[in-house]
Short mmCIF file of C-alpha atoms and ligand atoms in Angstrom, two decimals:
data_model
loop_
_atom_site.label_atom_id
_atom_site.label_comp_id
_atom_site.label_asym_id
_atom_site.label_seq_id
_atom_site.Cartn_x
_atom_site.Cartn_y
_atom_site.Cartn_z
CA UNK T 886 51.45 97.59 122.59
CA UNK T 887 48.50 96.15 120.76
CA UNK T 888 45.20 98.27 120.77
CA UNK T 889 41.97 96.15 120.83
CA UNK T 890 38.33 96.97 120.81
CA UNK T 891 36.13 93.97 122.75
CA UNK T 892 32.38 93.34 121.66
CA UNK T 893 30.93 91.77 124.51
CA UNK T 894 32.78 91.96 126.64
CA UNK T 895 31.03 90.94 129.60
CA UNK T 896 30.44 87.90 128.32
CA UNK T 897 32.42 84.79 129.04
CA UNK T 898 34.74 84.96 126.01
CA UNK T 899 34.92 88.96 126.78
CA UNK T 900 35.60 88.72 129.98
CA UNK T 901 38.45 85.57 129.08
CA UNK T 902 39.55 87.93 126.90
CA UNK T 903 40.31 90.56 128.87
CA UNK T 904 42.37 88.64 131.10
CA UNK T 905 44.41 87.78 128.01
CA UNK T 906 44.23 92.01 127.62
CA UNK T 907 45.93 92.34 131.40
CA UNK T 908 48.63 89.38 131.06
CA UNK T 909 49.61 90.60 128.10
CA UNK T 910 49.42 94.39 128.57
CA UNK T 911 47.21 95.15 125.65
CA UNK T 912 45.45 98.78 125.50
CA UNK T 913 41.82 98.71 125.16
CA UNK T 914 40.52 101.34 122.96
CA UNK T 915 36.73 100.40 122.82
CA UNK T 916 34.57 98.14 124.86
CA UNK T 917 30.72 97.20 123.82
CA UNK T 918 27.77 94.83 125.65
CA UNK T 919 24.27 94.76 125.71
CA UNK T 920 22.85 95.57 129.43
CA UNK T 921 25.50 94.94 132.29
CA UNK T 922 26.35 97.99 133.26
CA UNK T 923 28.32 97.48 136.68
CA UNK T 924 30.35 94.88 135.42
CA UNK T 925 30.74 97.71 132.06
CA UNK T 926 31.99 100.39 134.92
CA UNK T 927 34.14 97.89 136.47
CA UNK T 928 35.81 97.19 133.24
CA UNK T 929 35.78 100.76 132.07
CA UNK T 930 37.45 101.64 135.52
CA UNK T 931 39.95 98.95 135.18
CA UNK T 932 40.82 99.30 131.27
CA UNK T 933 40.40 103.22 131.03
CA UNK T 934 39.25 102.60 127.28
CA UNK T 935 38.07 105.94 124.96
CA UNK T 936 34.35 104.49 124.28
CA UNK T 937 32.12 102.27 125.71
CA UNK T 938 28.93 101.51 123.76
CA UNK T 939 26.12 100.07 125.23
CA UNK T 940 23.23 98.46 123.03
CA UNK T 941 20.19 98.96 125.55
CA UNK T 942 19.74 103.07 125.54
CA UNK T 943 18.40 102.73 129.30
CA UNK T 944 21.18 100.94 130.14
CA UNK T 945 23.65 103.80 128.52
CA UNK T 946 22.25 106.53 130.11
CA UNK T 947 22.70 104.96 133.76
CA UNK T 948 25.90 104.22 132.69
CA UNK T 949 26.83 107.43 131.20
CA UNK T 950 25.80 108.71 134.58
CA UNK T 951 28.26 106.66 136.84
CA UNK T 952 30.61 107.24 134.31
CA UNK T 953 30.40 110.97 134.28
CA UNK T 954 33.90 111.37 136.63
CA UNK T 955 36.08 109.18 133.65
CA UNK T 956 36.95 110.39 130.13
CA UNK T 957 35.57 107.42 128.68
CA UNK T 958 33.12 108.44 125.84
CA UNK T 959 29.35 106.29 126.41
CA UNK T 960 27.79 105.56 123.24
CA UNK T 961 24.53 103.33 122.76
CA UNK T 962 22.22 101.06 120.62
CA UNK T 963 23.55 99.39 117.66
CA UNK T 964 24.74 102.04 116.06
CA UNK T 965 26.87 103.14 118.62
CA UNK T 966 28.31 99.32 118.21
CA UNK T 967 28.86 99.90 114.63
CA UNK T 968 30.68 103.25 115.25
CA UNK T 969 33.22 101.48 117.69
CA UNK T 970 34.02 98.79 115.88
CA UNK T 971 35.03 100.74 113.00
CA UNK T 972 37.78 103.16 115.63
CA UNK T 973 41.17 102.54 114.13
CA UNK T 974 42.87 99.42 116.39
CA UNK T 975 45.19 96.48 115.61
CA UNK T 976 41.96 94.11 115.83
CA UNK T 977 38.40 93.93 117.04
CA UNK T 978 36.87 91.08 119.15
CA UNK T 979 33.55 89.98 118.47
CA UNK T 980 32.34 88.31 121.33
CA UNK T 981 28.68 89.46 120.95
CA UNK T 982 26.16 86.72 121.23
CA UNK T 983 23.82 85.76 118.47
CA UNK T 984 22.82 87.78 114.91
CA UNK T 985 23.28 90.73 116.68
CA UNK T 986 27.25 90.15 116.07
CA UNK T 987 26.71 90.03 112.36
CA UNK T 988 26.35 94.27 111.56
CA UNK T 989 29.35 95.12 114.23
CA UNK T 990 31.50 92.35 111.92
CA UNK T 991 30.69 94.09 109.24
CA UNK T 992 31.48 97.98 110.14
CA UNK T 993 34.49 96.56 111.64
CA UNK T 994 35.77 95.31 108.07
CA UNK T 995 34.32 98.05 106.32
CA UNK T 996 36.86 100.31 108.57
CA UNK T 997 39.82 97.80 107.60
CA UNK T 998 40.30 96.84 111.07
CA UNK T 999 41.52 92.96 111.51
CA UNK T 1000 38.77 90.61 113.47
CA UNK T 1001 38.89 88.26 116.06
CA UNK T 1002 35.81 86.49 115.62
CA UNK T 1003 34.26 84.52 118.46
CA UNK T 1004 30.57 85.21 116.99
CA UNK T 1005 30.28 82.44 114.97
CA UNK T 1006 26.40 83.46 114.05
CA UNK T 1007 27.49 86.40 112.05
CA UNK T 1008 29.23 83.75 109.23
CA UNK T 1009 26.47 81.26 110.06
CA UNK T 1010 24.04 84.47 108.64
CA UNK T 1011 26.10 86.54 106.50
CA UNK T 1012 29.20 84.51 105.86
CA UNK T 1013 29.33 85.08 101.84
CA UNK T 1014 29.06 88.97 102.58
CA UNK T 1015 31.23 89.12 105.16
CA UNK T 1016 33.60 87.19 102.85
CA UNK T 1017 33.14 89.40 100.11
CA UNK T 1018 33.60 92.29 102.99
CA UNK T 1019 36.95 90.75 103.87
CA UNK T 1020 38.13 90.16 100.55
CA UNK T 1021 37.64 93.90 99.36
CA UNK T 1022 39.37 95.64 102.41
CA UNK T 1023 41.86 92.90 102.63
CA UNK T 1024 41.68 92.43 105.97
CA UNK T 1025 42.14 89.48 108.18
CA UNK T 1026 39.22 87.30 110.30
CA UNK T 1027 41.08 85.24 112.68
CA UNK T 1028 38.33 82.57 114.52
CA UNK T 1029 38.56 82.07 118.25
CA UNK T 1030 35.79 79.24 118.12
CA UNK T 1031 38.36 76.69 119.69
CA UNK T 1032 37.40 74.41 117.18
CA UNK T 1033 38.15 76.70 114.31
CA UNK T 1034 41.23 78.20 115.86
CA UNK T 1035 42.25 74.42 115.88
CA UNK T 1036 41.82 74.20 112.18
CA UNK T 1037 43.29 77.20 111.16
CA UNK T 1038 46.41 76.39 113.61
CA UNK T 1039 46.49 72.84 111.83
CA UNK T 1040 46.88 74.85 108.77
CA UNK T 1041 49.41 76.87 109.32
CA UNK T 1042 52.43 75.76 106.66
CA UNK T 1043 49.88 73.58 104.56
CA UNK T 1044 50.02 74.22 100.96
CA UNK T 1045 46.62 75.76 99.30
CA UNK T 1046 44.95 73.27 97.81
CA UNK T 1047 45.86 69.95 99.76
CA UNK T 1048 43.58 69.82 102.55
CA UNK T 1049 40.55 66.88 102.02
CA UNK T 1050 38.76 66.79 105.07
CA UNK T 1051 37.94 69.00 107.90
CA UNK T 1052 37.63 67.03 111.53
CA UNK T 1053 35.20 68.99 113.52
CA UNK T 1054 35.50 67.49 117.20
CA UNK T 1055 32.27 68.02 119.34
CA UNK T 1056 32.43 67.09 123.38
CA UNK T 1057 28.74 65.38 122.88
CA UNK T 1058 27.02 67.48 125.52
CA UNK T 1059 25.66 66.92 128.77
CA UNK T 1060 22.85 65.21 127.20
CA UNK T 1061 25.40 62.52 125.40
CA UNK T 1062 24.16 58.88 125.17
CA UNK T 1063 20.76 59.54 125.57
CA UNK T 1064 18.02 58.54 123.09
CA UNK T 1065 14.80 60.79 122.27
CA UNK T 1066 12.55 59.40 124.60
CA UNK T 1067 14.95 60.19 127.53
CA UNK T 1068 15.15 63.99 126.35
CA UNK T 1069 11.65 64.72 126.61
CA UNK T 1070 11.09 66.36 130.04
CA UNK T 1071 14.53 67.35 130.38
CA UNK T 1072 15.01 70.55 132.11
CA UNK T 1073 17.16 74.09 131.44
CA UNK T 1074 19.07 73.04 134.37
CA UNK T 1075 20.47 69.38 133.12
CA UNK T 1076 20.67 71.34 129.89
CA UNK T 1077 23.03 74.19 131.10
CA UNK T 1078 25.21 71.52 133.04
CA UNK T 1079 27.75 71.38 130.07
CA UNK T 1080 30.67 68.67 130.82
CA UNK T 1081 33.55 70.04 129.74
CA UNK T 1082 33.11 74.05 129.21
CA UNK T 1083 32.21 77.36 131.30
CA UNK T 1084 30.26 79.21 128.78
CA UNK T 1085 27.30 81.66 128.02
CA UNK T 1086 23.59 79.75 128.26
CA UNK T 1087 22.67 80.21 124.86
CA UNK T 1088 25.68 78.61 123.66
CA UNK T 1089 25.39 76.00 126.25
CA UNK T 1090 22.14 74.72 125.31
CA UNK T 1091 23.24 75.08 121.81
CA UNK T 1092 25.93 72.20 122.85
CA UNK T 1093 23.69 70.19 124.30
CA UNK T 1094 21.30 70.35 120.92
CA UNK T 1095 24.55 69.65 118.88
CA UNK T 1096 23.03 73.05 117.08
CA UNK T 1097 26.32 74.41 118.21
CA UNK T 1098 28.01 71.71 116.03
CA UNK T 1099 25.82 72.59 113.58
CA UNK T 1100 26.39 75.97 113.76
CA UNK T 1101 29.94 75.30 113.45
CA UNK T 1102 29.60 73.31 110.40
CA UNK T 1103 28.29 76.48 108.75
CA UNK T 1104 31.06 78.82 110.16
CA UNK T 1105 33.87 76.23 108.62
CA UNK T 1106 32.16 76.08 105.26
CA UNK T 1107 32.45 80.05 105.05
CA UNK T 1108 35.92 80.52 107.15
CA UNK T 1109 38.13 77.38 105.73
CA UNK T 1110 36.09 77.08 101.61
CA UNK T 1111 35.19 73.88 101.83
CA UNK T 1112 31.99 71.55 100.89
CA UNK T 1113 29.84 70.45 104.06
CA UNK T 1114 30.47 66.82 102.93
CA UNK T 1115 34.33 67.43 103.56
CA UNK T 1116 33.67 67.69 107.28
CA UNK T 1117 33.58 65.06 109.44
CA UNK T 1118 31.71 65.57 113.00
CA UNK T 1119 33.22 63.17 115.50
CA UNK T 1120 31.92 62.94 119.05
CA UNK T 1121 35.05 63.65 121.73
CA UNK T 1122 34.22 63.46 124.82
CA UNK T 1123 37.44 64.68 126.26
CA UNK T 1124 37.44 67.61 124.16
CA UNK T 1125 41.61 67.93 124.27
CA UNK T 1126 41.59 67.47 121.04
CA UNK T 1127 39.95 70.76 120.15
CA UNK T 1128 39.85 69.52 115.83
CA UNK T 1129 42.21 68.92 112.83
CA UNK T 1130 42.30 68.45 108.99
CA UNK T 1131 43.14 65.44 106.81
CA UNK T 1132 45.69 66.33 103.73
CA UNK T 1133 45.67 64.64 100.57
CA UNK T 1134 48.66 62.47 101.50
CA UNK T 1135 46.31 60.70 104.26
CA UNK T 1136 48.39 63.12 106.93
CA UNK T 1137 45.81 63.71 110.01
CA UNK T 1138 47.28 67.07 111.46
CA UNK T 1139 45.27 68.60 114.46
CA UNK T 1140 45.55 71.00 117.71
CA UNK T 1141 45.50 69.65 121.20
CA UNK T 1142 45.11 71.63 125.00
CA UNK T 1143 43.06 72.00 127.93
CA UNK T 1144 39.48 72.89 127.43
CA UNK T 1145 40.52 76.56 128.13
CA UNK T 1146 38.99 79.52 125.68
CA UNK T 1147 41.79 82.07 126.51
CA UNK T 1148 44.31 80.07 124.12
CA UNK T 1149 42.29 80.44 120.71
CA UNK T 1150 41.63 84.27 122.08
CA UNK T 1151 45.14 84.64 122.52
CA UNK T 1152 46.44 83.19 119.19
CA UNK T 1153 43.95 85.24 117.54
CA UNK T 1154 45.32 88.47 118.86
CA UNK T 1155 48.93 88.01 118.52
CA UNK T 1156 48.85 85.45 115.68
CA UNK T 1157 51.20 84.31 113.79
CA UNK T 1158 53.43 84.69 116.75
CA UNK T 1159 52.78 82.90 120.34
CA UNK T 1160 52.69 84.47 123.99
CA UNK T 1161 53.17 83.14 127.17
CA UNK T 1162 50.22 80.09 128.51
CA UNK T 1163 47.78 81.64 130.42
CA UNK T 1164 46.52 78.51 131.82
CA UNK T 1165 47.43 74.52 132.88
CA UNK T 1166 49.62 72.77 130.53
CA UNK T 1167 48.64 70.04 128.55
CA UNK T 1168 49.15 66.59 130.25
CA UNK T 1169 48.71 63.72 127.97
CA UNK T 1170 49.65 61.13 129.99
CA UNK T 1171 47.04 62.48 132.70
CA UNK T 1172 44.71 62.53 130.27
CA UNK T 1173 45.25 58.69 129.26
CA UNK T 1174 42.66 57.94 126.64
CA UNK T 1175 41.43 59.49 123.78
CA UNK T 1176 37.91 58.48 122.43
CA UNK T 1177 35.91 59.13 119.04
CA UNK T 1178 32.81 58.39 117.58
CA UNK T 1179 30.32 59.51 114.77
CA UNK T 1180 27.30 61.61 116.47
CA UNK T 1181 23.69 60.47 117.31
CA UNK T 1182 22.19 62.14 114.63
CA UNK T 1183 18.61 60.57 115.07
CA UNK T 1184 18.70 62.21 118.65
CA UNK T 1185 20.34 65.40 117.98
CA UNK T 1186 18.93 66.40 115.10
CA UNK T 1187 19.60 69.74 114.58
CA UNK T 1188 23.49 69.09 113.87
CA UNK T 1189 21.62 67.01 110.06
CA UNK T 1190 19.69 70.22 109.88
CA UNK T 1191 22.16 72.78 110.00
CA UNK T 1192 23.87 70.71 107.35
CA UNK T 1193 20.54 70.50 105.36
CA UNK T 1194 20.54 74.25 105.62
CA UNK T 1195 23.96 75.00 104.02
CA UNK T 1196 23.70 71.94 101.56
CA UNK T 1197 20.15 74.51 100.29
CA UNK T 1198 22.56 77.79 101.19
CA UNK T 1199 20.31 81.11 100.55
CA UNK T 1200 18.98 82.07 103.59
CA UNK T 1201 18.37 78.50 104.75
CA UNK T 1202 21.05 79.09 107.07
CA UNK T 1203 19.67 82.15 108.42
CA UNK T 1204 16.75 80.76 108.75
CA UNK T 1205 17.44 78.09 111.18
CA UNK T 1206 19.93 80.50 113.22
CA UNK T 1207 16.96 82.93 113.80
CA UNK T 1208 14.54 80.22 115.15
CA UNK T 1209 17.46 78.64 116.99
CA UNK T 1210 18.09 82.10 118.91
CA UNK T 1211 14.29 82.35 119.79
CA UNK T 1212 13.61 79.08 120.41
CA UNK T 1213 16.75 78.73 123.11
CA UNK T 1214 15.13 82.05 124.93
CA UNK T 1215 11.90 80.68 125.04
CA UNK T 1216 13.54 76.84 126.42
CA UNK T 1217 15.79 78.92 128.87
CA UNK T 1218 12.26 80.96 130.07
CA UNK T 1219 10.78 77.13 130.47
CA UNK T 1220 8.33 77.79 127.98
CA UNK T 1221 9.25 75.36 125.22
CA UNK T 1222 10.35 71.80 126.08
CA UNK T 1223 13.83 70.43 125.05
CA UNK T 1224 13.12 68.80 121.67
CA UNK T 1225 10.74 71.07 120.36
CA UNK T 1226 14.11 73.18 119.46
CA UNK T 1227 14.97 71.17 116.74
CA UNK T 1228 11.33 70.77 115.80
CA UNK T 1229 11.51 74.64 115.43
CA UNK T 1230 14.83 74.86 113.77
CA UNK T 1231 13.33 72.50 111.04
CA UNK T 1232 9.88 74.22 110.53
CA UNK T 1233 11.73 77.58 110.21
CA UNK T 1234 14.43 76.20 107.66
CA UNK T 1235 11.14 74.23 104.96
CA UNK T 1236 9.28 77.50 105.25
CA UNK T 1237 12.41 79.52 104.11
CA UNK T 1238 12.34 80.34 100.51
CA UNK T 1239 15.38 79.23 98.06
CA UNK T 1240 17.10 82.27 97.11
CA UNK T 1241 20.37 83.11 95.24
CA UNK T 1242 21.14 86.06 96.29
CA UNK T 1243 20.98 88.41 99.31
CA UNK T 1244 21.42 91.71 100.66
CA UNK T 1245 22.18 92.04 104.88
CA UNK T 1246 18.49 93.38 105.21
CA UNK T 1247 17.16 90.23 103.56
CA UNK T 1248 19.20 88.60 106.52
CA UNK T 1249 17.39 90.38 109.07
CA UNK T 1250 13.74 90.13 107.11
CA UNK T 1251 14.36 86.21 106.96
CA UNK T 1252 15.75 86.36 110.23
CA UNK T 1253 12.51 88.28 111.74
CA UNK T 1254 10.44 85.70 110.12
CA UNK T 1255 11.56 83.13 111.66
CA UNK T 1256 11.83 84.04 114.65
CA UNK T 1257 7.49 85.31 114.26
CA UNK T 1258 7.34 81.19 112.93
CA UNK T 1259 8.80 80.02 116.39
CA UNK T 1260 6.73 82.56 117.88
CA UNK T 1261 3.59 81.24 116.44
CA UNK T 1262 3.91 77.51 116.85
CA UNK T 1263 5.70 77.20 119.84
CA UNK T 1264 2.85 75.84 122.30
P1 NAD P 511 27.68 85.45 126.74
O1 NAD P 511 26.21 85.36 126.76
O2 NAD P 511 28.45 85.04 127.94
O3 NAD P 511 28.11 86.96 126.40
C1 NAD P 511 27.53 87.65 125.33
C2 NAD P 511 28.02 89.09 125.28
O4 NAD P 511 27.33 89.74 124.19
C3 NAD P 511 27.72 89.92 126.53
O5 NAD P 511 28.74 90.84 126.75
C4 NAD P 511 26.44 90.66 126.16
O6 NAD P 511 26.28 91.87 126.83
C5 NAD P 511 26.66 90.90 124.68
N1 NAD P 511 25.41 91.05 123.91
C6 NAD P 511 24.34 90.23 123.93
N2 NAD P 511 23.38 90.68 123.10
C7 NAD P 511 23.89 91.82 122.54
C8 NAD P 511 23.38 92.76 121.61
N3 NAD P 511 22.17 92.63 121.09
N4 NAD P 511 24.18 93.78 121.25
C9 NAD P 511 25.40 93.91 121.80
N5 NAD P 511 25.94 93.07 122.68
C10 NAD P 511 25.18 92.04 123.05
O7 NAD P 511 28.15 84.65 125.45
P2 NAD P 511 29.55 83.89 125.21
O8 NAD P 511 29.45 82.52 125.72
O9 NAD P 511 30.69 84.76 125.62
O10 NAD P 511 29.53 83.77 123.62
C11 NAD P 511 29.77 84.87 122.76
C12 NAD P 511 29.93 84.37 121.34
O11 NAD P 511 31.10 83.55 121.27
C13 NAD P 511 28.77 83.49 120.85
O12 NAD P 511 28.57 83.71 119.49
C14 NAD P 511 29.28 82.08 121.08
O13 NAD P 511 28.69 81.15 120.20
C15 NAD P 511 30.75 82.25 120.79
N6 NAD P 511 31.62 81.26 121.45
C16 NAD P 511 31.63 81.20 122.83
C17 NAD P 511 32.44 80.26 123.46
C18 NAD P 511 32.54 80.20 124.97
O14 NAD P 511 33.35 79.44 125.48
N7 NAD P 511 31.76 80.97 125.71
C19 NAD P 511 33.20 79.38 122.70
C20 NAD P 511 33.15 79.46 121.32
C21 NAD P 511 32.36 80.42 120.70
MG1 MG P 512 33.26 75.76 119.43
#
């Protein structure tokens, strides 16, 4: 019986995830979130897990509290993150939204447990450390970004060293088609209304930025070693085909399924060997067409400036993921308007110094500071 520990797990990949956990009879050793505490005693009750850590202290103590009949073990803030991440399992989900993924990554590694890494902002932030982490403790980071887990699927049996281009398939958004001038009073609503996927907000109105693409541009560079100008964006509106890699022979391999998260989960978890489905098959002939295109960049643009960013490297990166995250709160709170995102996202990435190298508290300086930036210029 695998043992897991689940960051986030109240989230929508969390929760997925612990579906995956019942069908397949997994034992949960630790469980973490930020705030949601009856859903956390729900899951607690369910799962019977040793430790529960929950970020907001408030939120612990009420939870400790309810909790008080159970043997479960309530720990809190960050730290208590940290401490369950690094408990002895087969593998630790990261399903924790935003930088705040990037230290429980980390203490996970550092305690040679395997990750299963949904948080793609902790290698969009820290992914030379955390590759350098990986590296020393020899462990393994398996990605449950569909898109990645599509790549590194694709890869499975390819020789080192023969791979020329990544194809990084993006479902457009809900916002798809439209030019600038239509974007400009669009509201959080439209913008959570994603097409094809049932998924957290921020992520959501990442999508329909294309930051998420963006975002995922970064996370290939660190996960799969290769140059941003060996991945190829291509707008799919179907998203069935969830991406793929060209070979040096001109061979186009790729992964295909139903927009369903629990898959890449799954094949994280037990990889390299396969379980049961846990959702609808596949049916190509259903499905009838299959569309590409290159992406609106002159609309969308913070999918250029995320590649900007990595193309500088430093903390350029960082940079725009920090005034990404504050700049989505403040859209979702209807205080910003839709495009002044990537009008953020760009500010925060030219005001960014160039810097070789970096320690994980220079992350969360640069972070801070430009998150103040968005802060101070977003009227
Ligand atoms: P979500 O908002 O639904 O859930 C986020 C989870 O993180 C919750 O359990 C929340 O309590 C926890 N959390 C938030 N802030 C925290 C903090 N400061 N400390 C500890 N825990 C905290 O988000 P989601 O959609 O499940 O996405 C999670 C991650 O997975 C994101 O990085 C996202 O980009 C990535 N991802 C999600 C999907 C998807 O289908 N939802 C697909 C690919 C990648
Ligand atoms: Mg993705």
């Amino acid at each position: 019986m695998k043992k897991l520990t689940i960051l986030g797990s109240t989230g929508s990949i969390g929760t997925q995830a612990l579906e995956v956990a019942r069908k397949e009879g997994y034992k949960i050793i630790a469980l973490a979130a930020s705030s949601n505490v009856e859903l956390l005693e729900t899951q607690v009750r369910e799962f019977k897990p040793k430790f529960v850590a929950v970020e907001n202290e408030v939120a612990a103590k009420v939870l400790k509290i309810k909790l008080s009949d159970t043997d479960t073990v309530v720990m809190s803030g960050v730290d208590g993150i940290c401490e369950i991440a690094s408990i002895d399992v087969d593998i630790v989900l990261n399903a924790i939204v935003g930088i705040a993924g990037l230290r429980p990554t980390l203490a996970a590694i550092e305690a040679k447990n395997d990750v299963a890494l949904a948080n793609k902002e902790t290698l969009v932030t820290g992914g030379e450390i955390v590759n350098r982490a990986i590296k020393k403790n020899g462990v393994r980071l398996l990605p449950v970004d569909s898109e990645h887990s599509a790549i590194f699927q694709s890869l499975q049996g390819v020789p080192e060293g023969s791979i020329s281009k990544i194809l990084l398939t993006a479902s457009g958004g809900p916002f798809y088609g439209k030019k600038r001038d239509e974007l400009q009073n669009v509201t959080r609503r439209e913008a959570l209304k994603h097409p094809n996927w049932s998924m957290g907000a921020k992520i959501t109105i990442d999508s329909a930025t294309l930051m998420n693409k963006g975002l995922e541009v970064i996370e290939a560079v660190h996960l799969f070693h290769v140059k941003p100008d060996d991945i190829e964006v291509l707008v799919h509106r179907q998203s069935i085909v969830h991406s793929g890699i060209e070979l040096s022979d001109g061979a186009v391999i790729a992964q295909l399924g139903t927009p369903d998260m629990k898959l890449p989960i799954q094949y994280a978890i037990t990889y390299p060997e396969r379980a049961g489905l846990c959702g609808k098959r596949l049916s190509l002939a259903d499905i009838g067409t299959l569309t590409f295109e290159k992406p609106d960049t002159d609309t969308f643009r913070c999918l250029p400036l995320c590649v900007d960013a990595i193309k500088m490297g430093g903390l350029k990166p960082v940079a725009a993921n920090g005034a990404n995250e504050e700049a989505v709160k403040l859209f979702l709170e209807d205080k910003i308007k839709f495009l002044q995102i990537a009008e953020l996202v760009e500010m925060a990435i030219c005001s960014q110094e160039k810097v070789n190298t970096f320690t994980v508290d220079d992350i969360f300086e640069a972070d801070r500071a430009a998150r103040i930036l968005v802060q101070n210029n977003c009227r």
